[in-house]
mmCIF file of C-alpha atoms in Angstrom:
data_model
loop_
_atom_site.group_PDB
_atom_site.id
_atom_site.type_symbol
_atom_site.label_atom_id
_atom_site.label_comp_id
_atom_site.label_asym_id
_atom_site.label_seq_id
_atom_site.Cartn_x
_atom_site.Cartn_y
_atom_site.Cartn_z
ATOM 1 C CA MET A 1 -0.091 0.144 -0.044
ATOM 2 C CA GLY A 2 2.901 2.428 1.331
ATOM 3 C CA LYS A 3 4.703 1.769 -2.204
ATOM 4 C CA TYR A 4 1.523 2.163 -4.387
ATOM 5 C CA GLN A 5 0.867 5.822 -2.481
ATOM 6 C CA PHE A 6 4.395 6.933 -2.803
ATOM 7 C CA LYS A 7 4.191 5.836 -6.760
ATOM 8 C CA SER A 8 0.513 8.180 -6.913
ATOM 9 C CA TRP A 9 2.220 10.770 -5.335
ATOM 10 C CA GLY A 10 5.372 10.815 -7.364
ATOM 11 C CA LEU A 11 3.236 10.746 -10.654
ATOM 12 C CA ALA A 12 1.112 13.700 -8.910
ATOM 13 C CA ALA A 13 3.882 15.163 -8.698
ATOM 14 C CA VAL A 14 5.680 15.248 -12.215
ATOM 15 C CA LEU A 15 2.551 16.187 -13.413
ATOM 16 C CA ILE A 16 1.857 19.449 -11.266
ATOM 17 C CA VAL A 17 5.605 20.145 -12.396
ATOM 18 C CA SER A 18 4.882 19.569 -15.992
ATOM 19 C CA LEU A 19 1.976 21.528 -16.120
ATOM 20 C CA ALA A 20 3.606 24.200 -14.606
ATOM 21 C CA CYS A 21 6.838 23.926 -16.691
ATOM 22 C CA ALA A 22 4.025 23.994 -19.821
ATOM 23 C CA LYS A 23 2.348 26.927 -17.927
ATOM 24 C CA GLN A 24 5.675 28.938 -17.226
ATOM 25 C CA ALA A 25 6.629 27.993 -21.103
ATOM 26 C CA LEU A 26 3.159 29.093 -22.439
ATOM 27 C CA PHE A 27 2.850 32.615 -20.823
ATOM 28 C CA ARG A 28 6.826 33.565 -20.479
ATOM 29 C CA VAL A 29 7.318 36.562 -22.855
ATOM 30 C CA PRO A 30 9.750 35.133 -25.373
ATOM 31 C CA ALA A 31 13.366 36.938 -25.571
ATOM 32 C CA ARG A 32 12.387 37.662 -29.399
ATOM 33 C CA ALA A 33 9.703 39.931 -27.879
ATOM 34 C CA GLU A 34 11.762 41.610 -25.461
ATOM 35 C CA SER A 35 14.332 42.274 -27.646
ATOM 36 C CA TYR A 36 11.638 43.409 -30.068
ATOM 37 C CA HIS A 37 10.006 45.882 -27.659
ATOM 38 C CA ARG A 38 13.103 47.372 -26.524
ATOM 39 C CA ARG A 39 14.169 47.917 -30.347
ATOM 40 C CA VAL A 40 10.447 49.994 -31.081
ATOM 41 C CA SER A 41 10.798 51.903 -27.817
ATOM 42 C CA ALA A 42 13.875 53.116 -28.950
ATOM 43 C CA ILE A 43 12.832 54.130 -32.308
ATOM 44 C CA ALA A 44 9.862 55.937 -31.472
ATOM 45 C CA ALA A 45 12.222 57.859 -28.911
ATOM 46 C CA GLU A 46 13.968 59.183 -31.823
ATOM 47 C CA GLY A 47 10.637 59.710 -33.806
ATOM 48 C CA SER A 48 10.449 63.189 -35.932
ATOM 49 C CA THR A 49 9.897 66.253 -34.632
ATOM 50 C CA HIS A 50 10.025 68.234 -37.387
ATOM 51 C CA PHE A 51 10.469 67.718 -41.315
ATOM 52 C CA GLY A 52 10.012 69.820 -44.536
ATOM 53 C CA SER A 53 7.416 73.052 -43.200
ATOM 54 C CA TRP A 54 6.318 70.992 -40.167
ATOM 55 C CA VAL A 55 7.213 71.397 -36.832
ATOM 56 C CA SER A 56 5.701 70.088 -33.616
ATOM 57 C CA GLN A 57 5.077 69.926 -29.794
ATOM 58 C CA GLU A 58 4.875 67.396 -27.411
ATOM 59 C CA ILE A 59 1.502 66.659 -25.782
ATOM 60 C CA PRO A 60 1.601 64.875 -22.643
ATOM 61 C CA VAL A 61 -0.240 61.482 -22.402
ATOM 62 C CA PRO A 62 -2.634 61.896 -19.423
ATOM 63 C CA GLU A 63 -1.676 59.597 -16.909
ATOM 64 C CA ALA A 64 -5.222 57.913 -16.528
ATOM 65 C CA ALA A 65 -4.621 56.906 -20.452
ATOM 66 C CA ILE A 66 -0.676 55.557 -19.185
ATOM 67 C CA THR A 67 -2.186 53.194 -16.294
ATOM 68 C CA MET A 68 -5.103 51.607 -18.627
ATOM 69 C CA LEU A 69 -2.745 50.813 -21.686
ATOM 70 C CA ARG A 70 0.813 50.243 -20.029
ATOM 71 C CA PRO A 71 2.234 51.620 -23.337
ATOM 72 C CA ASN A 72 5.583 50.028 -24.432
ATOM 73 C CA ALA A 73 5.929 53.424 -26.969
ATOM 74 C CA THR A 74 4.573 56.045 -27.583
ATOM 75 C CA ILE A 75 4.297 59.515 -29.600
ATOM 76 C CA SER A 76 1.688 62.019 -28.609
ATOM 77 C CA ARG A 77 2.736 65.490 -30.811
ATOM 78 C CA LYS A 78 0.669 68.374 -32.453
ATOM 79 C CA PHE A 79 2.056 69.248 -35.585
ATOM 80 C CA THR A 80 1.651 72.546 -37.440
ATOM 81 C CA ASN A 81 2.708 73.449 -40.719
ATOM 82 C CA ILE A 82 4.565 76.820 -40.928
ATOM 83 C CA THR A 83 3.709 77.674 -44.315
ATOM 84 C CA THR A 84 0.210 76.828 -44.562
ATOM 85 C CA GLY A 85 -0.844 76.991 -40.914
ATOM 86 C CA GLU A 86 -2.355 73.466 -41.320
ATOM 87 C CA GLN A 87 -2.425 71.580 -37.962
ATOM 88 C CA ALA A 88 -3.153 68.200 -36.876
ATOM 89 C CA THR A 89 -2.258 65.952 -33.958
ATOM 90 C CA PHE A 90 -0.428 62.564 -34.200
ATOM 91 C CA LEU A 91 -0.648 60.138 -31.743
ATOM 92 C CA LEU A 92 0.999 56.192 -31.754
ATOM 93 C CA VAL A 93 0.497 54.199 -28.870
ATOM 94 C CA GLN A 94 2.109 50.380 -29.093
ATOM 95 C CA CYS A 95 1.109 48.052 -26.227
ATOM 96 C CA ARG A 96 3.191 45.050 -25.280
ATOM 97 C CA ASP A 97 0.063 42.732 -24.572
ATOM 98 C CA ALA A 98 -2.505 43.587 -27.727
ATOM 99 C CA ARG A 99 -4.972 42.977 -24.656
ATOM 100 C CA ASP A 100 -3.965 46.181 -23.547
ATOM 101 C CA LEU A 101 -5.101 48.346 -26.232
ATOM 102 C CA PHE A 102 -8.798 47.135 -26.048
ATOM 103 C CA GLY A 103 -9.935 50.293 -24.692
ATOM 104 C CA HIS A 104 -7.866 52.719 -27.085
ATOM 105 C CA TYR A 105 -10.495 53.103 -30.037
ATOM 106 C CA PRO A 106 -12.100 56.223 -31.446
ATOM 107 C CA PRO A 107 -15.908 54.592 -31.246
ATOM 108 C CA ILE A 108 -15.243 53.886 -27.098
ATOM 109 C CA CYS A 109 -12.610 56.450 -25.639
ATOM 110 C CA TYR A 110 -13.764 59.397 -27.878
ATOM 111 C CA ALA A 111 -17.609 58.840 -26.725
ATOM 112 C CA ALA A 112 -16.562 58.671 -23.204
ATOM 113 C CA HIS A 113 -15.363 62.204 -23.545
ATOM 114 C CA GLY A 114 -18.226 63.705 -24.647
ATOM 115 C CA PHE A 115 -18.003 63.247 -28.260
ATOM 116 C CA ARG A 116 -20.864 62.170 -30.853
ATOM 117 C CA ALA A 117 -20.268 59.856 -33.722
ATOM 118 C CA VAL A 118 -21.055 61.548 -37.008
ATOM 119 C CA ASP A 119 -19.746 59.305 -39.280
ATOM 120 C CA SER A 120 -17.055 56.570 -40.136
ATOM 121 C CA THR A 121 -15.851 55.666 -43.747
ATOM 122 C CA SER A 122 -13.526 52.760 -44.235
ATOM 123 C CA ARG A 123 -10.100 53.942 -45.963
ATOM 124 C CA ASP A 124 -7.059 52.397 -48.250
ATOM 125 C CA TRP A 125 -4.006 54.242 -48.369
ATOM 126 C CA GLN A 126 -0.495 53.178 -50.321
ATOM 127 C CA ILE A 127 2.490 55.285 -49.171
ATOM 128 C CA ASP A 128 5.313 54.069 -50.812
ATOM 129 C CA ASP A 129 5.198 50.341 -50.087
ATOM 130 C CA LEU A 130 3.034 50.436 -46.927
ATOM 131 C CA GLU A 131 -0.355 49.272 -47.236
ATOM 132 C CA ILE A 132 -3.294 51.087 -44.749
ATOM 133 C CA HIS A 133 -5.901 49.549 -44.175
ATOM 134 C CA GLY A 134 -7.938 52.342 -42.217
ATOM 135 C CA THR A 135 -11.002 54.242 -40.660
ATOM 136 C CA ALA A 136 -11.808 57.869 -41.494
ATOM 137 C CA TYR A 137 -14.045 58.956 -38.265
ATOM 138 C CA THR A 138 -15.961 62.274 -37.671
ATOM 139 C CA PHE A 139 -17.099 63.217 -34.700
ATOM 140 C CA SER A 140 -18.588 66.585 -32.967
ATOM 141 C CA SER A 141 -18.908 68.287 -29.697
ATOM 142 C CA THR A 142 -20.753 71.008 -28.175
ATOM 143 C CA ARG A 143 -18.389 71.342 -24.966
ATOM 144 C CA PRO A 144 -17.026 74.827 -25.779
ATOM 145 C CA GLU A 145 -13.454 74.027 -24.731
ATOM 146 C CA GLU A 146 -13.426 71.378 -27.227
ATOM 147 C CA LEU A 147 -13.195 71.504 -31.189
ATOM 148 C CA THR A 148 -16.913 71.559 -32.609
ATOM 149 C CA SER A 149 -16.144 68.588 -34.680
ATOM 150 C CA MET A 150 -12.842 66.435 -35.898
ATOM 151 C CA ILE A 151 -11.913 63.922 -38.132
ATOM 152 C CA ILE A 152 -9.624 61.153 -36.891
ATOM 153 C CA TYR A 153 -7.541 59.181 -39.322
ATOM 154 C CA ASP A 154 -7.120 55.565 -37.336
ATOM 155 C CA PHE A 155 -5.610 52.566 -38.086
ATOM 156 C CA MET A 156 -3.869 49.518 -36.142
ATOM 157 C CA ILE A 157 -0.493 47.939 -36.718
ATOM 158 C CA LEU A 158 0.165 44.805 -36.009
ATOM 159 C CA PRO A 159 3.427 42.860 -35.568
ATOM 160 C CA ASN A 160 2.277 40.023 -38.148
ATOM 161 C CA GLY A 161 3.121 42.774 -40.843
ATOM 162 C CA THR A 162 -0.212 44.294 -41.247
ATOM 163 C CA THR A 163 -2.371 46.812 -40.980
ATOM 164 C CA CYS A 164 -6.238 46.675 -40.324
ATOM 165 C CA ARG A 165 -9.226 48.994 -40.077
ATOM 166 C CA ASP A 166 -10.544 48.324 -36.305
ATOM 167 C CA MET A 167 -10.536 45.868 -33.243
ATOM 168 C CA GLU A 168 -10.724 42.908 -34.918
ATOM 169 C CA GLY A 169 -7.163 41.875 -36.084
ATOM 170 C CA VAL A 170 -6.088 43.318 -32.331
ATOM 171 C CA TYR A 171 -8.671 40.368 -30.953
ATOM 172 C CA ALA A 172 -7.246 37.827 -33.197
ATOM 173 C CA SER A 173 -3.489 38.707 -31.897
ATOM 174 C CA ALA A 174 -4.884 38.778 -28.269
ATOM 175 C CA ARG A 175 -5.967 35.120 -28.513
ATOM 176 C CA ASP A 176 -2.837 33.901 -29.632
ATOM 177 C CA PRO A 177 -0.822 33.591 -26.317
ATOM 178 C CA ARG A 178 2.355 33.574 -28.073
ATOM 179 C CA ARG A 179 1.279 36.399 -30.749
ATOM 180 C CA ARG A 180 -0.173 38.773 -27.700
ATOM 181 C CA MET A 181 3.203 39.148 -26.322
ATOM 182 C CA PHE A 182 4.461 40.837 -29.341
ATOM 183 C CA GLY A 183 1.312 43.468 -28.489
ATOM 184 C CA ALA A 184 -0.005 45.548 -31.061
ATOM 185 C CA ALA A 185 -0.424 49.423 -32.167
ATOM 186 C CA GLN A 186 -2.862 52.169 -32.893
ATOM 187 C CA LEU A 187 -1.977 55.274 -35.036
ATOM 188 C CA GLN A 188 -4.383 58.470 -34.881
ATOM 189 C CA ILE A 189 -3.926 61.570 -36.507
ATOM 190 C CA LEU A 190 -6.780 63.928 -35.346
ATOM 191 C CA MET A 191 -7.894 67.165 -37.946
ATOM 192 C CA SER A 192 -10.426 69.757 -38.288
ATOM 193 C CA THR A 193 -13.381 69.516 -40.435
ATOM 194 C CA THR A 194 -12.141 72.880 -42.139
ATOM 195 C CA LEU A 195 -9.719 70.843 -43.984
ATOM 196 C CA SER A 196 -10.824 69.705 -47.338
ATOM 197 C CA GLN A 197 -10.214 65.940 -47.806
ATOM 198 C CA ASP A 198 -7.330 66.090 -49.850
ATOM 199 C CA GLN A 199 -5.491 68.511 -47.222
ATOM 200 C CA ARG A 200 -6.224 65.953 -44.884
ATOM 201 C CA ASP A 201 -5.119 62.861 -47.271
ATOM 202 C CA GLU A 202 -1.565 64.760 -47.896
ATOM 203 C CA ILE A 203 -1.116 65.638 -44.276
ATOM 204 C CA PHE A 204 -2.304 62.168 -43.435
ATOM 205 C CA ARG A 205 0.850 60.951 -45.716
ATOM 206 C CA SER A 206 3.343 63.474 -44.575
ATOM 207 C CA LEU A 207 3.158 62.407 -41.088
ATOM 208 C CA VAL A 208 3.000 58.625 -41.768
ATOM 209 C CA LYS A 209 5.908 58.960 -43.985
ATOM 210 C CA ALA A 210 7.855 61.155 -41.357
ATOM 211 C CA ASN A 211 7.113 58.101 -38.773
ATOM 212 C CA GLN A 212 7.760 55.504 -41.127
ATOM 213 C CA PRO A 213 10.740 53.890 -38.948
ATOM 214 C CA THR A 214 8.778 53.462 -35.891
ATOM 215 C CA ILE A 215 5.582 51.862 -38.152
ATOM 216 C CA ARG A 216 8.104 49.477 -39.996
ATOM 217 C CA ALA A 217 10.068 48.269 -36.758
ATOM 218 C CA ILE A 218 6.000 47.625 -35.062
ATOM 219 C CA LEU A 219 4.967 45.587 -38.644
ATOM 220 C CA ALA A 220 8.344 43.758 -38.307
ATOM 221 C CA GLY A 221 7.045 42.098 -35.137
ATOM 222 C CA ASP A 222 7.607 38.401 -34.610
ATOM 223 C CA VAL A 223 9.206 38.312 -38.085
ATOM 224 C CA GLN A 224 11.796 40.530 -36.800
ATOM 225 C CA GLN A 225 15.705 38.871 -36.665
#
């Protein structure tokens, strides 16, 4: 009886240790992911603050947003074209865990801050060899301290080399425990509705091109060596 009990305990112990090791291997952040996140953070920190006729100033990210998103890298800047007077706000947030990005989505976060969704339109852009699938959102507000209306060009950046226009791709990454650890990013460019679509498209292209190193670093993701 004692021998049987010893064997049972021994098998149970081996099973527990095996399960613990399997869980640790499944949820441990791979060394490649850690290297990837360090590289993205370093490149984002060197992002363009001015180029051509564009100059910018940093916009601090609210502490509440940092707590919620736990970002690995952020670029938050207001750009002004000193020749034309055009302005746009550029916001890129890259999270180490794709799940942390779930709340950072225009239909959710802007509605929560008093903006009303007016319209959303699927948009696709080709910038050099970069294919971008995104969405143009229009919001309005009656709050006197805010813009009365604005348009946001928005897209998600995934570490598998693709972009997507909404959260579906981010959800897919979050469901895969290994892909999840390479995180995901979102890029928003906020512009006034007083600008024409041609003006907004040109601003979008200019700001995206200026920040291509960071965008491409995020896209490289789990295929990066």
